Short mmCIF file of C-alpha atoms in Angstrom, two decimals:
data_model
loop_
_atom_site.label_atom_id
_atom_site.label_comp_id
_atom_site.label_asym_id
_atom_site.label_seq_id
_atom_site.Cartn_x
_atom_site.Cartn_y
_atom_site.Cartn_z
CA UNK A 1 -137.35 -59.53 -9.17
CA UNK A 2 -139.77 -56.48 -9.62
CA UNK A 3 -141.37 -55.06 -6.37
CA UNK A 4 -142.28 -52.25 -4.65
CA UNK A 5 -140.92 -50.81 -1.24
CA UNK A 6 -141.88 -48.24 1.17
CA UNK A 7 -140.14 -46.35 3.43
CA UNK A 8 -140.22 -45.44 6.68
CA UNK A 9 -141.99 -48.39 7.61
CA UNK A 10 -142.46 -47.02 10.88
CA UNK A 11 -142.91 -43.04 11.53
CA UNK A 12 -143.98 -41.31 14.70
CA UNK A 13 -144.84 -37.68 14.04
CA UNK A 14 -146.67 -35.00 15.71
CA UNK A 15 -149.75 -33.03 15.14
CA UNK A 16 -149.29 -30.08 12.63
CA UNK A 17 -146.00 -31.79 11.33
CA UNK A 18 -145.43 -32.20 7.55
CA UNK A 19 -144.43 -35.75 6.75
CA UNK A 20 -143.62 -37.58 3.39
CA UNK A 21 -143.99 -41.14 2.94
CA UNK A 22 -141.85 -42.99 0.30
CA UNK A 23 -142.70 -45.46 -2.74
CA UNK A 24 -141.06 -46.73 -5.04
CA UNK A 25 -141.61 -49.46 -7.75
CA UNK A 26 -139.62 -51.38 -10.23
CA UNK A 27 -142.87 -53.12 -12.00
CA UNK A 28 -142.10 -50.36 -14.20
CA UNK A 29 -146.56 -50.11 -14.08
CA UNK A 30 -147.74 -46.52 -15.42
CA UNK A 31 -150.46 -47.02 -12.51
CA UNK A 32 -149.76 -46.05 -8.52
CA UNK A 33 -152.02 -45.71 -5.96
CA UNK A 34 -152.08 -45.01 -2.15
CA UNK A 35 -154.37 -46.45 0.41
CA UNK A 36 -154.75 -46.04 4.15
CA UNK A 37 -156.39 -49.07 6.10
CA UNK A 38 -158.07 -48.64 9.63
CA UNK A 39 -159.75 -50.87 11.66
CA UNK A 40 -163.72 -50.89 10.25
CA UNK A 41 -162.72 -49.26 7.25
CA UNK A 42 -160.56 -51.79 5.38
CA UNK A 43 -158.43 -50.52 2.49
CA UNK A 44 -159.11 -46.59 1.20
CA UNK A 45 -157.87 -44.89 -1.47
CA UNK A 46 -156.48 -41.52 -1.00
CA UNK A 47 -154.64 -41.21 -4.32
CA UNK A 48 -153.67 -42.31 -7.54
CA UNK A 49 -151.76 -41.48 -10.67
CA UNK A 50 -151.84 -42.78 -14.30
CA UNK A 51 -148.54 -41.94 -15.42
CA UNK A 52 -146.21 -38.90 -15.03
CA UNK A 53 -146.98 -35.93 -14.03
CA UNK A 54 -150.74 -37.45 -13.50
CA UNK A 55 -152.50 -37.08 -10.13
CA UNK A 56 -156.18 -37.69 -8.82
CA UNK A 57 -157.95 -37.65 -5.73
CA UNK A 58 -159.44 -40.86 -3.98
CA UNK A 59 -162.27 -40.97 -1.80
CA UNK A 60 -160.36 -39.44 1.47
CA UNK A 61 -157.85 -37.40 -0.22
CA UNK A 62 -158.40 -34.58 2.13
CA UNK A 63 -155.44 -33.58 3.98
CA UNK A 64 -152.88 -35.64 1.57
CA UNK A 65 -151.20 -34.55 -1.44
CA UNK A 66 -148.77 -36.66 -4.00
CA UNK A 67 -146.33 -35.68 -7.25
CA UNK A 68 -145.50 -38.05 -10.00
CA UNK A 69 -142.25 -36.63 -11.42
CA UNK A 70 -141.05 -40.53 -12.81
CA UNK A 71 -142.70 -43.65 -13.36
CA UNK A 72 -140.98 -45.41 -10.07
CA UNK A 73 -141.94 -42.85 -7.30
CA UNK A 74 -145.13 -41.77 -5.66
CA UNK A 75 -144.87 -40.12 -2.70
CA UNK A 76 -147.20 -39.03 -0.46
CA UNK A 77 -147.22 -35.89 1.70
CA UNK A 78 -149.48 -35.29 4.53
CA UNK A 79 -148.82 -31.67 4.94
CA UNK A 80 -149.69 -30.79 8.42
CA UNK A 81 -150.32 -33.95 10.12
CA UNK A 82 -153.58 -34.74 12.20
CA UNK A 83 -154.11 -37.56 14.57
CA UNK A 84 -156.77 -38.56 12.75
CA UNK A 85 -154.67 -39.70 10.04
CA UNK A 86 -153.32 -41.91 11.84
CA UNK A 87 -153.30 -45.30 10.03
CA UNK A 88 -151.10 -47.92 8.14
CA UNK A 89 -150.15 -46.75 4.83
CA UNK A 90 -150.20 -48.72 1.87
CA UNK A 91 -148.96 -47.74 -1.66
CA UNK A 92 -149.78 -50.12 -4.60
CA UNK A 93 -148.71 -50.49 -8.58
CA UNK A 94 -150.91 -52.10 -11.54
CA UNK A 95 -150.47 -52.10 -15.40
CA UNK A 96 -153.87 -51.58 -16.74
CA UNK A 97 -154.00 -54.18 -19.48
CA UNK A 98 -157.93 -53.91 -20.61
CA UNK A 99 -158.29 -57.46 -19.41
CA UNK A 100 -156.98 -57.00 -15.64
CA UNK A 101 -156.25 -54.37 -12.98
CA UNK A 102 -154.20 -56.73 -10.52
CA UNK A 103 -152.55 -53.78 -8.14
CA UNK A 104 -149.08 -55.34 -6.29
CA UNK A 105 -148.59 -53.85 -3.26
CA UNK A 106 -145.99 -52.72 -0.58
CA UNK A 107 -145.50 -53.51 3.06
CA UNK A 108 -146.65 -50.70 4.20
CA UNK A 109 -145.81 -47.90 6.70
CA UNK A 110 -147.26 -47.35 10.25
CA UNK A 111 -148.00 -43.77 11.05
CA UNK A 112 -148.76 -42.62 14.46
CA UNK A 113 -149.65 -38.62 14.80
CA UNK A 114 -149.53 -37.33 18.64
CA UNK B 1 -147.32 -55.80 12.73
CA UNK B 2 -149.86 -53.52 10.97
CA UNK B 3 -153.43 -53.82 12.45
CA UNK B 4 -155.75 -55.19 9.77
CA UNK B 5 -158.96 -55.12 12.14
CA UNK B 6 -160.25 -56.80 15.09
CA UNK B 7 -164.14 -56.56 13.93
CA UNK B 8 -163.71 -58.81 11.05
CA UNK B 9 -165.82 -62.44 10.80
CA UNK B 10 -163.48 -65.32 11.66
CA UNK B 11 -163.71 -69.02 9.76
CA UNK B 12 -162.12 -71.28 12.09
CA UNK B 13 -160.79 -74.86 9.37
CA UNK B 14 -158.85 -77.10 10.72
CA UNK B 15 -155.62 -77.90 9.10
CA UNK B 16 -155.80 -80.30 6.41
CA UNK B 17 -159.56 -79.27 5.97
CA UNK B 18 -161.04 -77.28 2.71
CA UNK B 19 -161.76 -73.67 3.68
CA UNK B 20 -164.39 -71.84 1.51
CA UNK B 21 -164.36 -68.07 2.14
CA UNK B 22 -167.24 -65.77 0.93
CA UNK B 23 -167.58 -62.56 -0.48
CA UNK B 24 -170.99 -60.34 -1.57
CA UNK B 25 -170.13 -57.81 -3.98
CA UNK B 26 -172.54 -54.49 -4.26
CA UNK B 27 -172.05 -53.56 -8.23
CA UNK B 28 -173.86 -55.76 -11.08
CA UNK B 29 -171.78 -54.15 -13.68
CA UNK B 30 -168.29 -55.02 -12.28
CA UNK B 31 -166.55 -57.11 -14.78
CA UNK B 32 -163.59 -57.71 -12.80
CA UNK B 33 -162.63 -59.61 -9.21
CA UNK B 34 -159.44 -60.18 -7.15
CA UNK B 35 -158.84 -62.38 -4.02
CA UNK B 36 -155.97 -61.06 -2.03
CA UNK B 37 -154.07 -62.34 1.25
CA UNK B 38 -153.04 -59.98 4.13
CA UNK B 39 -151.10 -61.47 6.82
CA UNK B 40 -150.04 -59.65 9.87
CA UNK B 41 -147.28 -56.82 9.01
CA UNK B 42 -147.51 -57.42 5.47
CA UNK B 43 -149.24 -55.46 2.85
CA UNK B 44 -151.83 -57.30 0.42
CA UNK B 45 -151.02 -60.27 -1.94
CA UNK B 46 -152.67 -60.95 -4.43
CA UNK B 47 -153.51 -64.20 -4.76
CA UNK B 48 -155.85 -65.06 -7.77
CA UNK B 49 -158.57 -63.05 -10.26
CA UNK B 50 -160.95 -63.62 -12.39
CA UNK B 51 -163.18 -62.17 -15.43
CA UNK B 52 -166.96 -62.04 -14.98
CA UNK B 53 -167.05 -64.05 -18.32
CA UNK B 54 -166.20 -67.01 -16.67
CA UNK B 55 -167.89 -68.62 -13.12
CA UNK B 56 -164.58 -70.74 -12.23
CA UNK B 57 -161.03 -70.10 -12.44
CA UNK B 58 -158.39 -72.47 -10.85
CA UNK B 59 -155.20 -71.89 -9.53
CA UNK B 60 -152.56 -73.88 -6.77
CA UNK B 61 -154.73 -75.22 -4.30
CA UNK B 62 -157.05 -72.30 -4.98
CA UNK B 63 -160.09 -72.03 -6.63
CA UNK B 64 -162.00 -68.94 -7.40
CA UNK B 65 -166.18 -68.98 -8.35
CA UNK B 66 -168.43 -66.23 -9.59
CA UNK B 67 -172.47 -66.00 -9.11
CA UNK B 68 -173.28 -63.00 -10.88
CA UNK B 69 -176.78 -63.39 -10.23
CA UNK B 70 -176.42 -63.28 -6.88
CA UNK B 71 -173.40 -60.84 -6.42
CA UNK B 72 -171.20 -63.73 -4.59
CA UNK B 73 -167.86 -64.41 -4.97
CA UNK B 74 -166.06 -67.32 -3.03
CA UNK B 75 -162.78 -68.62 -2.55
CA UNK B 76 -162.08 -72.16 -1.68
CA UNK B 77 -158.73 -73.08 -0.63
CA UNK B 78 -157.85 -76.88 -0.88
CA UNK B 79 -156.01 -78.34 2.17
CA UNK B 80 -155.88 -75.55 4.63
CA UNK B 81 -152.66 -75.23 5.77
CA UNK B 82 -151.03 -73.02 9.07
CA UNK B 83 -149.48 -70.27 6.75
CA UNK B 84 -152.95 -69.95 4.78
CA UNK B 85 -154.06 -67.73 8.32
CA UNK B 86 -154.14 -64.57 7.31
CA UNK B 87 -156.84 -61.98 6.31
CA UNK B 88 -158.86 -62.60 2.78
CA UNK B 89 -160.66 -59.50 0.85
CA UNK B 90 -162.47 -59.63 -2.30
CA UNK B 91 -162.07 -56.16 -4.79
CA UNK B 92 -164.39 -55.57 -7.68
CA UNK B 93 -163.68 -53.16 -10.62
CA UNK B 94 -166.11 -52.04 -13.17
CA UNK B 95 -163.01 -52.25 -16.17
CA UNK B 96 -164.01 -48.99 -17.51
CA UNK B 97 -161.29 -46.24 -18.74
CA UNK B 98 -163.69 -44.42 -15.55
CA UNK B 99 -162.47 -47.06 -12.89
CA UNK B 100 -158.82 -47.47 -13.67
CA UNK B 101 -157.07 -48.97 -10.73
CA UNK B 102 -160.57 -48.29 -8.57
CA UNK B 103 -160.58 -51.75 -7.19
CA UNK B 104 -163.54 -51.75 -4.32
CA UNK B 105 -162.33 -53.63 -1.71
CA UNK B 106 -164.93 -55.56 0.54
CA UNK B 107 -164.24 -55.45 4.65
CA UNK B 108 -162.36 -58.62 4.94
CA UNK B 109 -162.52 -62.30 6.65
CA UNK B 110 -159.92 -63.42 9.21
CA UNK B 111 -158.77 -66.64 8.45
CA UNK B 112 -157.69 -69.10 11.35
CA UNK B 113 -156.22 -72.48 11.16
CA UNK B 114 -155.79 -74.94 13.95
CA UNK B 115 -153.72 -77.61 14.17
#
């Protein structure tokens, strides 16, 4: 069955540390995205990509960069890591069909930044 | 698991009992709405969507209904059962080429059912 993993799930890091979160899908969807969800905030988007070599910024993509160099992987790189960044991590894969934009998403990683 | 948030509003159903789970969205051009489930440690899942050409859409023991002229979105689930707790969050998308993939997602409801 298709699906999409992440990896680590769990990651404690400190402050001014570069750290890359994995994803990786098998949907074999042109679309990725990342989100970060805090408490009071619910789900933000921080990237996305379209296809290869395709990135954008989200609403809080400050502090976060990602690469698309296949159609599985999208992974995200916080390069010097803040505590305020601090969050659960979720990456997420759609197929833009012109009649729906369902996104299937991972389990998600926990980052803690001290 | 994962924190999903402690600040959310709570519907209490008792097992067995329909739960109906409400959702205002904020844009009157978005042609395009998703339900999905969060439970604790678990990323989203969807669960069912629907067009804003139609008010109703059905699925297994779910049912999803659209009130564009009021913004509201609910989702009634049909026999609450224990594994239905979990979080529920509406998105929105406006189905441009502009919004690809920008799903809005609204705050949340925490869903708990008691025996």
């Amino acid at each position: 069955d298709a699906e999409i993993t992440q990896s680590p799930r769990h990651k404690i890091t400190e402050t001014g540390r570069q750290v890359t979160l994995a994803c990786h899908q098998t949907w074999n969807h042109n679309n990725m995205f990342w989100y970060r969800q805090d408490l009071g905030h619910g789900l933000r988007l921080i990237h996305y990509s379209y296809g290869v070599q395709d990135t954008n910024k989200g609403e809080v993509s400050d502090g976060y960069s990602v690469s698309r160099s296949n159609t599985e992987d999208l992974p995200l790189t916080l390069e010097s890591a803040a505590s305020s960044q601090t969050s659960v991590y979720f990456c997420a894969s759609s197929a833009w069909t012109g009649a729906t934009d369902t996104q299937y998403f991972g389990p998600g990683t926990r980052l803690t930044v001290l | 698991g994962e924190s999903v948030g402690l600040h959310l509003p709570t519907l209490s159903v008792q097992e067995g009992d329909n739960s109906i789970i409400n959702c205002a969205y904020s844009n009157s051009a978005s042609d395009y709405f998703i339900w999905y489930k969060q439970e604790s440690g678990k990323g989203p899942q969807f669960i069912i969507d629907i067009r804003s050409n139609m008010d109703k859409r059905q699925g297994q023991r779910v049912t999803v209904l659209l009130n564009k002229t009021v913004k509201h979105l609910s989702l009634q689930i049909a026999a609450t059962q224990p594994g239905d707790s979990a979080v529920y969050f509406c998105a929105e998308n406006l189905m441009t080429t502009d919004s690809w993939g920008k799903l809005q997602f609204g705050a949340g409801t925490q869903v708990v059912v008691t025996p």
